[in-house]
Amino acid sequence: MTAAPAQAALLAGRNIRRLRTPATVFGAVVIPLVFFIGFSAVLGRMLEYRGLDAAQYLTPAIVAQAGMFTAMSAGFAVSSDVAERVIVRFRTMSVGWPAILAGRLAADGLRVVGSVLVVTLAGMVAGFRFHGTALATAGFGALAVLFTLVLATGASALGAGSDDPESVNALLQIPYLPLIMLSSAFVPVAAFPGWLEPVIRNSPVTAVVEALRGLADAEPGTPALPAALTWLAVLGLLFVVLFQRSLRTAMVPK
């Protein structure tokens, strides 16, 4: 236990150094910008027709989407470590799973901070604004990072269970599309068919995106925030357990 913080710091440094590649920079900076511009162009007029400010509505959605992309890259990275037998070597060095997870999440957190800053600045150019206090603004960033780290833990659990990074990446695309599309990220809940509205309203992505919007708009009490934090707490606990179990299996030499 006394060695765990030092191990986590070393692994965090390793994972952060691996972020310094053109592909990582492209994924963290360029892709979120492309999505922001694309969705603004496609949905901007429809949102304004419904009386919504496009930049104010879409910026939190793209921030959440960037977090989901970061999480998927975490699953790929962990699976690559399994394929390269790095995880097995960690076992011989008595590296504990909390240090491995902390080292992974440190890099993912740093990456998503860059994405959030880029998307937020692009949104501000388009008209997005923080209308609340400095605390609410900090809460916006903290919630975006927490959302990413929870999803990255789940993706890492899947990655630890496979030595095929490409297959892991493909599998992570399957929940991404329904989670982001069946939410209020890009379309208001009222725009969905009535029978589907309860599903959309109670989606974890809807809870997080609406909480981000509430923090940006200075809504009194930010009604969606308790639901978002509850979802993240439950999913975070579940994903940590799954990661521990997957990693234990991955550490057994084959």
PDB file of C-alpha atoms in Angstrom:
ATOM      1  CA  MET A   1       0.000   0.000   0.000  1.00  0.00           C
ATOM      2  CA  THR A   2       2.841   2.413   0.768  1.00  0.00           C
ATOM      3  CA  ALA A   3       4.277   1.808  -2.711  1.00  0.00           C
ATOM      4  CA  ALA A   4       0.948   2.353  -4.504  1.00  0.00           C
ATOM      5  CA  PRO A   5       1.194   6.174  -4.841  1.00  0.00           C
ATOM      6  CA  ALA A   6       4.727   5.938  -6.251  1.00  0.00           C
ATOM      7  CA  GLN A   7       3.656   3.170  -8.644  1.00  0.00           C
ATOM      8  CA  ALA A   8       0.636   5.197  -9.762  1.00  0.00           C
ATOM      9  CA  ALA A   9       2.823   8.267 -10.359  1.00  0.00           C
ATOM     10  CA  LEU A  10       5.289   6.273 -12.453  1.00  0.00           C
ATOM     11  CA  LEU A  11       2.540   4.684 -14.533  1.00  0.00           C
ATOM     12  CA  ALA A  12       0.814   8.056 -14.941  1.00  0.00           C
ATOM     13  CA  GLY A  13       4.053   9.507 -16.275  1.00  0.00           C
ATOM     14  CA  ARG A  14       4.406   6.608 -18.699  1.00  0.00           C
ATOM     15  CA  ASN A  15       0.849   6.952 -19.970  1.00  0.00           C
ATOM     16  CA  ILE A  16       1.066  10.733 -20.253  1.00  0.00           C
ATOM     17  CA  ARG A  17       4.273  10.493 -22.288  1.00  0.00           C
ATOM     18  CA  ARG A  18       2.459   8.183 -24.683  1.00  0.00           C
ATOM     19  CA  LEU A  19      -0.068  10.955 -25.357  1.00  0.00           C
ATOM     20  CA  ARG A  20       2.566  12.967 -27.219  1.00  0.00           C
ATOM     21  CA  THR A  21       1.717  11.584 -30.653  1.00  0.00           C
ATOM     22  CA  PRO A  22       0.056  13.274 -33.655  1.00  0.00           C
ATOM     23  CA  ALA A  23      -2.820  10.769 -33.518  1.00  0.00           C
ATOM     24  CA  THR A  24      -3.568  11.583 -29.875  1.00  0.00           C
ATOM     25  CA  VAL A  25      -3.457  15.337 -30.476  1.00  0.00           C
ATOM     26  CA  PHE A  26      -5.711  14.906 -33.495  1.00  0.00           C
ATOM     27  CA  GLY A  27      -8.202  12.864 -31.475  1.00  0.00           C
ATOM     28  CA  ALA A  28      -8.211  15.245 -28.516  1.00  0.00           C
ATOM     29  CA  VAL A  29      -8.299  18.539 -30.420  1.00  0.00           C
ATOM     30  CA  VAL A  30      -9.296  18.247 -34.058  1.00  0.00           C
ATOM     31  CA  ILE A  31     -12.077  15.647 -33.852  1.00  0.00           C
ATOM     32  CA  PRO A  32     -14.088  17.510 -31.138  1.00  0.00           C
ATOM     33  CA  LEU A  33     -13.787  20.700 -33.199  1.00  0.00           C
ATOM     34  CA  VAL A  34     -15.016  18.912 -36.322  1.00  0.00           C
ATOM     35  CA  PHE A  35     -18.029  17.549 -34.434  1.00  0.00           C
ATOM     36  CA  PHE A  36     -18.778  20.964 -32.962  1.00  0.00           C
ATOM     37  CA  ILE A  37     -18.695  22.646 -36.358  1.00  0.00           C
ATOM     38  CA  GLY A  38     -20.622  19.826 -38.021  1.00  0.00           C
ATOM     39  CA  PHE A  39     -23.431  19.606 -35.480  1.00  0.00           C
ATOM     40  CA  SER A  40     -23.688  23.393 -35.310  1.00  0.00           C
ATOM     41  CA  ALA A  41     -24.119  23.544 -39.069  1.00  0.00           C
ATOM     42  CA  VAL A  42     -26.635  20.691 -39.219  1.00  0.00           C
ATOM     43  CA  LEU A  43     -28.673  21.304 -36.055  1.00  0.00           C
ATOM     44  CA  GLY A  44     -28.182  25.006 -35.429  1.00  0.00           C
ATOM     45  CA  ARG A  45     -31.235  26.228 -37.327  1.00  0.00           C
ATOM     46  CA  MET A  46     -33.486  23.482 -35.919  1.00  0.00           C
ATOM     47  CA  LEU A  47     -32.460  24.354 -32.345  1.00  0.00           C
ATOM     48  CA  GLU A  48     -33.009  28.057 -32.933  1.00  0.00           C
ATOM     49  CA  TYR A  49     -36.444  27.272 -34.390  1.00  0.00           C
ATOM     50  CA  ARG A  50     -37.244  25.634 -31.057  1.00  0.00           C
ATOM     51  CA  GLY A  51     -36.102  28.743 -29.219  1.00  0.00           C
ATOM     52  CA  LEU A  52     -32.737  27.339 -28.124  1.00  0.00           C
ATOM     53  CA  ASP A  53     -29.333  28.975 -28.437  1.00  0.00           C
ATOM     54  CA  ALA A  54     -27.355  26.528 -30.599  1.00  0.00           C
ATOM     55  CA  ALA A  55     -23.944  27.281 -29.100  1.00  0.00           C
ATOM     56  CA  GLN A  56     -25.277  27.156 -25.540  1.00  0.00           C
ATOM     57  CA  TYR A  57     -27.082  23.884 -26.213  1.00  0.00           C
ATOM     58  CA  LEU A  58     -24.445  22.047 -28.233  1.00  0.00           C
ATOM     59  CA  THR A  59     -21.231  22.928 -26.371  1.00  0.00           C
ATOM     60  CA  PRO A  60     -22.005  20.751 -23.304  1.00  0.00           C
ATOM     61  CA  ALA A  61     -23.040  17.925 -25.633  1.00  0.00           C
ATOM     62  CA  ILE A  62     -19.742  18.030 -27.539  1.00  0.00           C
ATOM     63  CA  VAL A  63     -17.858  18.188 -24.218  1.00  0.00           C
ATOM     64  CA  ALA A  64     -19.612  14.994 -23.099  1.00  0.00           C
ATOM     65  CA  GLN A  65     -18.979  13.386 -26.479  1.00  0.00           C
ATOM     66  CA  ALA A  66     -15.279  14.231 -26.234  1.00  0.00           C
ATOM     67  CA  GLY A  67     -15.247  12.483 -22.866  1.00  0.00           C
ATOM     68  CA  MET A  68     -16.755   9.372 -24.430  1.00  0.00           C
ATOM     69  CA  PHE A  69     -14.103   9.352 -27.166  1.00  0.00           C
ATOM     70  CA  THR A  70     -11.373   9.684 -24.529  1.00  0.00           C
ATOM     71  CA  ALA A  71     -12.844   6.744 -22.627  1.00  0.00           C
ATOM     72  CA  MET A  72     -12.812   4.576 -25.748  1.00  0.00           C
ATOM     73  CA  SER A  73      -9.134   5.363 -26.280  1.00  0.00           C
ATOM     74  CA  ALA A  74      -8.483   4.144 -22.719  1.00  0.00           C
ATOM     75  CA  GLY A  75      -9.943   0.749 -23.545  1.00  0.00           C
ATOM     76  CA  PHE A  76      -7.722   0.504 -26.616  1.00  0.00           C
ATOM     77  CA  ALA A  77      -4.621   1.473 -24.600  1.00  0.00           C
ATOM     78  CA  VAL A  78      -5.236  -1.081 -21.839  1.00  0.00           C
ATOM     79  CA  SER A  79      -5.925  -3.843 -24.364  1.00  0.00           C
ATOM     80  CA  SER A  80      -2.659  -2.921 -26.109  1.00  0.00           C
ATOM     81  CA  ASP A  81      -0.825  -3.365 -22.808  1.00  0.00           C
ATOM     82  CA  VAL A  82      -2.424  -6.791 -22.432  1.00  0.00           C
ATOM     83  CA  ALA A  83      -1.414  -7.772 -25.977  1.00  0.00           C
ATOM     84  CA  GLU A  84       2.160  -6.575 -25.400  1.00  0.00           C
ATOM     85  CA  ARG A  85       2.274  -8.538 -22.104  1.00  0.00           C
ATOM     86  CA  VAL A  86       2.943  -5.365 -20.159  1.00  0.00           C
ATOM     87  CA  ILE A  87       0.170  -6.282 -17.715  1.00  0.00           C
ATOM     88  CA  VAL A  88       1.790  -9.666 -17.017  1.00  0.00           C
ATOM     89  CA  ARG A  89       5.095  -7.930 -16.276  1.00  0.00           C
ATOM     90  CA  PHE A  90       3.289  -5.659 -13.808  1.00  0.00           C
ATOM     91  CA  ARG A  91       2.352  -8.810 -11.880  1.00  0.00           C
ATOM     92  CA  THR A  92       5.980  -9.908 -11.581  1.00  0.00           C
ATOM     93  CA  MET A  93       6.840  -6.446 -10.244  1.00  0.00           C
ATOM     94  CA  SER A  94       4.005  -6.623  -7.676  1.00  0.00           C
ATOM     95  CA  VAL A  95       2.212  -3.606  -9.128  1.00  0.00           C
ATOM     96  CA  GLY A  96      -1.296  -3.415  -7.688  1.00  0.00           C
ATOM     97  CA  TRP A  97      -4.431  -2.832  -9.721  1.00  0.00           C
ATOM     98  CA  PRO A  98      -5.230   0.522  -8.024  1.00  0.00           C
ATOM     99  CA  ALA A  99      -1.904   1.924  -9.273  1.00  0.00           C
ATOM    100  CA  ILE A 100      -2.545   0.631 -12.788  1.00  0.00           C
ATOM    101  CA  LEU A 101      -6.020   2.171 -12.844  1.00  0.00           C
ATOM    102  CA  ALA A 102      -4.849   5.464 -11.328  1.00  0.00           C
ATOM    103  CA  GLY A 103      -2.002   5.718 -13.838  1.00  0.00           C
ATOM    104  CA  ARG A 104      -4.428   5.125 -16.697  1.00  0.00           C
ATOM    105  CA  LEU A 105      -7.001   7.631 -15.449  1.00  0.00           C
ATOM    106  CA  ALA A 106      -4.371  10.327 -14.888  1.00  0.00           C
ATOM    107  CA  ALA A 107      -3.547  10.301 -18.599  1.00  0.00           C
ATOM    108  CA  ASP A 108      -7.213  10.161 -19.586  1.00  0.00           C
ATOM    109  CA  GLY A 109      -8.011  13.062 -17.283  1.00  0.00           C
ATOM    110  CA  LEU A 110      -5.248  15.182 -18.783  1.00  0.00           C
ATOM    111  CA  ARG A 111      -6.382  14.373 -22.307  1.00  0.00           C
ATOM    112  CA  VAL A 112     -10.017  15.254 -21.667  1.00  0.00           C
ATOM    113  CA  VAL A 113      -9.054  18.531 -19.974  1.00  0.00           C
ATOM    114  CA  GLY A 114      -7.433  19.532 -23.262  1.00  0.00           C
ATOM    115  CA  SER A 115     -10.543  18.507 -25.208  1.00  0.00           C
ATOM    116  CA  VAL A 116     -12.869  20.382 -22.831  1.00  0.00           C
ATOM    117  CA  LEU A 117     -10.796  23.542 -23.131  1.00  0.00           C
ATOM    118  CA  VAL A 118     -10.740  23.357 -26.932  1.00  0.00           C
ATOM    119  CA  VAL A 119     -14.490  22.700 -27.240  1.00  0.00           C
ATOM    120  CA  THR A 120     -15.361  25.383 -24.680  1.00  0.00           C
ATOM    121  CA  LEU A 121     -13.227  27.994 -26.429  1.00  0.00           C
ATOM    122  CA  ALA A 122     -14.787  27.074 -29.777  1.00  0.00           C
ATOM    123  CA  GLY A 123     -18.215  27.349 -28.183  1.00  0.00           C
ATOM    124  CA  MET A 124     -17.384  30.772 -26.795  1.00  0.00           C
ATOM    125  CA  VAL A 125     -16.400  31.955 -30.259  1.00  0.00           C
ATOM    126  CA  ALA A 126     -19.843  30.787 -31.430  1.00  0.00           C
ATOM    127  CA  GLY A 127     -21.639  32.437 -28.487  1.00  0.00           C
ATOM    128  CA  PHE A 128     -21.463  29.963 -25.595  1.00  0.00           C
ATOM    129  CA  ARG A 129     -21.190  31.626 -22.186  1.00  0.00           C
ATOM    130  CA  PHE A 130     -20.947  30.700 -18.503  1.00  0.00           C
ATOM    131  CA  HIS A 131     -23.673  32.646 -16.719  1.00  0.00           C
ATOM    132  CA  GLY A 132     -23.010  31.369 -13.213  1.00  0.00           C
ATOM    133  CA  THR A 133     -20.373  31.798 -10.550  1.00  0.00           C
ATOM    134  CA  ALA A 134     -16.763  30.713 -10.745  1.00  0.00           C
ATOM    135  CA  LEU A 135     -17.746  27.701  -8.626  1.00  0.00           C
ATOM    136  CA  ALA A 136     -20.384  26.665 -11.174  1.00  0.00           C
ATOM    137  CA  THR A 137     -17.860  27.054 -13.977  1.00  0.00           C
ATOM    138  CA  ALA A 138     -15.354  24.895 -12.089  1.00  0.00           C
ATOM    139  CA  GLY A 139     -18.148  22.386 -11.486  1.00  0.00           C
ATOM    140  CA  PHE A 140     -18.771  22.243 -15.236  1.00  0.00           C
ATOM    141  CA  GLY A 141     -15.176  21.202 -15.855  1.00  0.00           C
ATOM    142  CA  ALA A 142     -15.077  18.830 -12.890  1.00  0.00           C
ATOM    143  CA  LEU A 143     -18.253  17.038 -13.979  1.00  0.00           C
ATOM    144  CA  ALA A 144     -16.930  16.650 -17.535  1.00  0.00           C
ATOM    145  CA  VAL A 145     -13.703  15.112 -16.222  1.00  0.00           C
ATOM    146  CA  LEU A 146     -15.538  12.859 -13.736  1.00  0.00           C
ATOM    147  CA  PHE A 147     -17.848  11.610 -16.492  1.00  0.00           C
ATOM    148  CA  THR A 148     -14.824  10.765 -18.616  1.00  0.00           C
ATOM    149  CA  LEU A 149     -12.971   8.970 -15.822  1.00  0.00           C
ATOM    150  CA  VAL A 150     -15.979   6.808 -14.968  1.00  0.00           C
ATOM    151  CA  LEU A 151     -16.433   5.780 -18.600  1.00  0.00           C
ATOM    152  CA  ALA A 152     -12.673   5.289 -18.991  1.00  0.00           C
ATOM    153  CA  THR A 153     -12.763   2.870 -16.045  1.00  0.00           C
ATOM    154  CA  GLY A 154     -15.471   0.851 -17.782  1.00  0.00           C
ATOM    155  CA  ALA A 155     -13.595   0.899 -21.084  1.00  0.00           C
ATOM    156  CA  SER A 156     -10.393  -0.122 -19.287  1.00  0.00           C
ATOM    157  CA  ALA A 157     -12.230  -3.055 -17.715  1.00  0.00           C
ATOM    158  CA  LEU A 158     -13.232  -4.226 -21.185  1.00  0.00           C
ATOM    159  CA  GLY A 159      -9.719  -3.612 -22.505  1.00  0.00           C
ATOM    160  CA  ALA A 160      -8.131  -5.603 -19.682  1.00  0.00           C
ATOM    161  CA  GLY A 161     -10.217  -8.592 -20.678  1.00  0.00           C
ATOM    162  CA  SER A 162      -8.921  -8.760 -24.250  1.00  0.00           C
ATOM    163  CA  ASP A 163      -5.579  -8.888 -26.054  1.00  0.00           C
ATOM    164  CA  ASP A 164      -7.157  -7.594 -29.274  1.00  0.00           C
ATOM    165  CA  PRO A 165      -7.217  -3.758 -29.176  1.00  0.00           C
ATOM    166  CA  GLU A 166      -9.060  -3.441 -32.499  1.00  0.00           C
ATOM    167  CA  SER A 167     -11.871  -5.695 -31.304  1.00  0.00           C
ATOM    168  CA  VAL A 168     -12.135  -3.709 -28.062  1.00  0.00           C
ATOM    169  CA  ASN A 169     -12.356  -0.471 -30.034  1.00  0.00           C
ATOM    170  CA  ALA A 170     -15.110  -1.945 -32.209  1.00  0.00           C
ATOM    171  CA  LEU A 171     -17.045  -3.223 -29.186  1.00  0.00           C
ATOM    172  CA  LEU A 172     -16.898   0.175 -27.505  1.00  0.00           C
ATOM    173  CA  GLN A 173     -18.549   1.738 -30.553  1.00  0.00           C
ATOM    174  CA  ILE A 174     -21.663  -0.367 -29.922  1.00  0.00           C
ATOM    175  CA  PRO A 175     -22.816   1.309 -26.664  1.00  0.00           C
ATOM    176  CA  TYR A 176     -21.547   4.736 -27.757  1.00  0.00           C
ATOM    177  CA  LEU A 177     -24.056   5.294 -30.551  1.00  0.00           C
ATOM    178  CA  PRO A 178     -27.266   4.444 -28.643  1.00  0.00           C
ATOM    179  CA  LEU A 179     -26.043   6.245 -25.517  1.00  0.00           C
ATOM    180  CA  ILE A 180     -25.315   9.500 -27.339  1.00  0.00           C
ATOM    181  CA  MET A 181     -28.231   9.324 -29.777  1.00  0.00           C
ATOM    182  CA  LEU A 182     -30.858   8.231 -27.250  1.00  0.00           C
ATOM    183  CA  SER A 183     -30.200  11.242 -25.050  1.00  0.00           C
ATOM    184  CA  SER A 184     -30.854  14.969 -25.052  1.00  0.00           C
ATOM    185  CA  ALA A 185     -27.290  15.670 -26.181  1.00  0.00           C
ATOM    186  CA  PHE A 186     -28.235  16.905 -29.654  1.00  0.00           C
ATOM    187  CA  VAL A 187     -32.031  16.874 -29.663  1.00  0.00           C
ATOM    188  CA  PRO A 188     -34.401  18.059 -26.895  1.00  0.00           C
ATOM    189  CA  VAL A 189     -36.337  15.360 -25.071  1.00  0.00           C
ATOM    190  CA  ALA A 190     -39.633  16.776 -26.372  1.00  0.00           C
ATOM    191  CA  ALA A 191     -38.523  16.125 -29.957  1.00  0.00           C
ATOM    192  CA  PHE A 192     -38.545  12.339 -29.428  1.00  0.00           C
ATOM    193  CA  PRO A 193     -41.694  10.186 -29.744  1.00  0.00           C
ATOM    194  CA  GLY A 194     -43.755  10.221 -26.560  1.00  0.00           C
ATOM    195  CA  TRP A 195     -43.190   6.544 -25.806  1.00  0.00           C
ATOM    196  CA  LEU A 196     -39.421   7.068 -25.981  1.00  0.00           C
ATOM    197  CA  GLU A 197     -39.254  10.182 -23.805  1.00  0.00           C
ATOM    198  CA  PRO A 198     -38.954   8.315 -20.442  1.00  0.00           C
ATOM    199  CA  VAL A 199     -35.936   6.420 -21.807  1.00  0.00           C
ATOM    200  CA  ILE A 200     -34.304   9.622 -23.034  1.00  0.00           C
ATOM    201  CA  ARG A 201     -35.074  11.538 -19.842  1.00  0.00           C
ATOM    202  CA  ASN A 202     -33.546   8.853 -17.606  1.00  0.00           C
ATOM    203  CA  SER A 203     -30.441   8.207 -19.696  1.00  0.00           C
ATOM    204  CA  PRO A 204     -27.113   8.700 -17.885  1.00  0.00           C
ATOM    205  CA  VAL A 205     -25.857  10.783 -20.812  1.00  0.00           C
ATOM    206  CA  THR A 206     -28.948  12.990 -20.614  1.00  0.00           C
ATOM    207  CA  ALA A 207     -28.375  13.465 -16.878  1.00  0.00           C
ATOM    208  CA  VAL A 208     -24.741  14.503 -17.384  1.00  0.00           C
ATOM    209  CA  VAL A 209     -25.378  16.755 -20.387  1.00  0.00           C
ATOM    210  CA  GLU A 210     -28.322  18.480 -18.703  1.00  0.00           C
ATOM    211  CA  ALA A 211     -26.239  18.965 -15.551  1.00  0.00           C
ATOM    212  CA  LEU A 212     -23.489  20.554 -17.658  1.00  0.00           C
ATOM    213  CA  ARG A 213     -26.048  22.864 -19.246  1.00  0.00           C
ATOM    214  CA  GLY A 214     -27.451  23.756 -15.861  1.00  0.00           C
ATOM    215  CA  LEU A 215     -24.008  24.617 -14.502  1.00  0.00           C
ATOM    216  CA  ALA A 216     -23.280  26.776 -17.545  1.00  0.00           C
ATOM    217  CA  ASP A 217     -26.668  28.521 -17.442  1.00  0.00           C
ATOM    218  CA  ALA A 218     -26.654  29.072 -13.655  1.00  0.00           C
ATOM    219  CA  GLU A 219     -29.925  27.216 -13.148  1.00  0.00           C
ATOM    220  CA  PRO A 220     -30.983  27.377  -9.479  1.00  0.00           C
ATOM    221  CA  GLY A 221     -29.890  24.130  -7.843  1.00  0.00           C
ATOM    222  CA  THR A 222     -29.021  22.576 -11.242  1.00  0.00           C
ATOM    223  CA  PRO A 223     -31.848  19.978 -11.093  1.00  0.00           C
ATOM    224  CA  ALA A 224     -30.062  17.350 -13.214  1.00  0.00           C
ATOM    225  CA  LEU A 225     -26.876  17.356 -11.115  1.00  0.00           C
ATOM    226  CA  PRO A 226     -28.051  14.883  -8.395  1.00  0.00           C
ATOM    227  CA  ALA A 227     -29.155  12.396 -11.068  1.00  0.00           C
ATOM    228  CA  ALA A 228     -25.848  12.770 -12.896  1.00  0.00           C
ATOM    229  CA  LEU A 229     -23.788  12.236  -9.745  1.00  0.00           C
ATOM    230  CA  THR A 230     -25.910   9.220  -8.773  1.00  0.00           C
ATOM    231  CA  TRP A 231     -25.409   7.637 -12.183  1.00  0.00           C
ATOM    232  CA  LEU A 232     -21.653   8.265 -12.042  1.00  0.00           C
ATOM    233  CA  ALA A 233     -21.331   6.891  -8.508  1.00  0.00           C
ATOM    234  CA  VAL A 234     -23.181   3.659  -9.370  1.00  0.00           C
ATOM    235  CA  LEU A 235     -21.395   3.140 -12.682  1.00  0.00           C
ATOM    236  CA  GLY A 236     -18.023   4.056 -11.184  1.00  0.00           C
ATOM    237  CA  LEU A 237     -18.352   1.443  -8.441  1.00  0.00           C
ATOM    238  CA  LEU A 238     -19.478  -1.204 -10.931  1.00  0.00           C
ATOM    239  CA  PHE A 239     -16.664  -0.442 -13.366  1.00  0.00           C
ATOM    240  CA  VAL A 240     -13.971  -0.503 -10.664  1.00  0.00           C
ATOM    241  CA  VAL A 241     -15.091  -4.000  -9.617  1.00  0.00           C
ATOM    242  CA  LEU A 242     -15.125  -5.165 -13.241  1.00  0.00           C
ATOM    243  CA  PHE A 243     -11.686  -3.662 -13.866  1.00  0.00           C
ATOM    244  CA  GLN A 244     -10.210  -5.416 -10.838  1.00  0.00           C
ATOM    245  CA  ARG A 245     -11.586  -8.756 -11.978  1.00  0.00           C
ATOM    246  CA  SER A 246     -10.539  -8.328 -15.617  1.00  0.00           C
ATOM    247  CA  LEU A 247      -7.042  -7.242 -14.645  1.00  0.00           C
ATOM    248  CA  ARG A 248      -6.621 -10.194 -12.300  1.00  0.00           C
ATOM    249  CA  THR A 249      -7.313 -12.499 -15.241  1.00  0.00           C
ATOM    250  CA  ALA A 250      -5.057 -10.526 -17.584  1.00  0.00           C
ATOM    251  CA  MET A 251      -2.139 -10.799 -15.131  1.00  0.00           C
ATOM    252  CA  VAL A 252      -2.137 -14.598 -15.329  1.00  0.00           C
ATOM    253  CA  PRO A 253       0.533 -15.706 -17.863  1.00  0.00           C
ATOM    254  CA  LYS A 254      -0.895 -17.676 -20.759  1.00  0.00           C
TER     255      LYS A 254
END
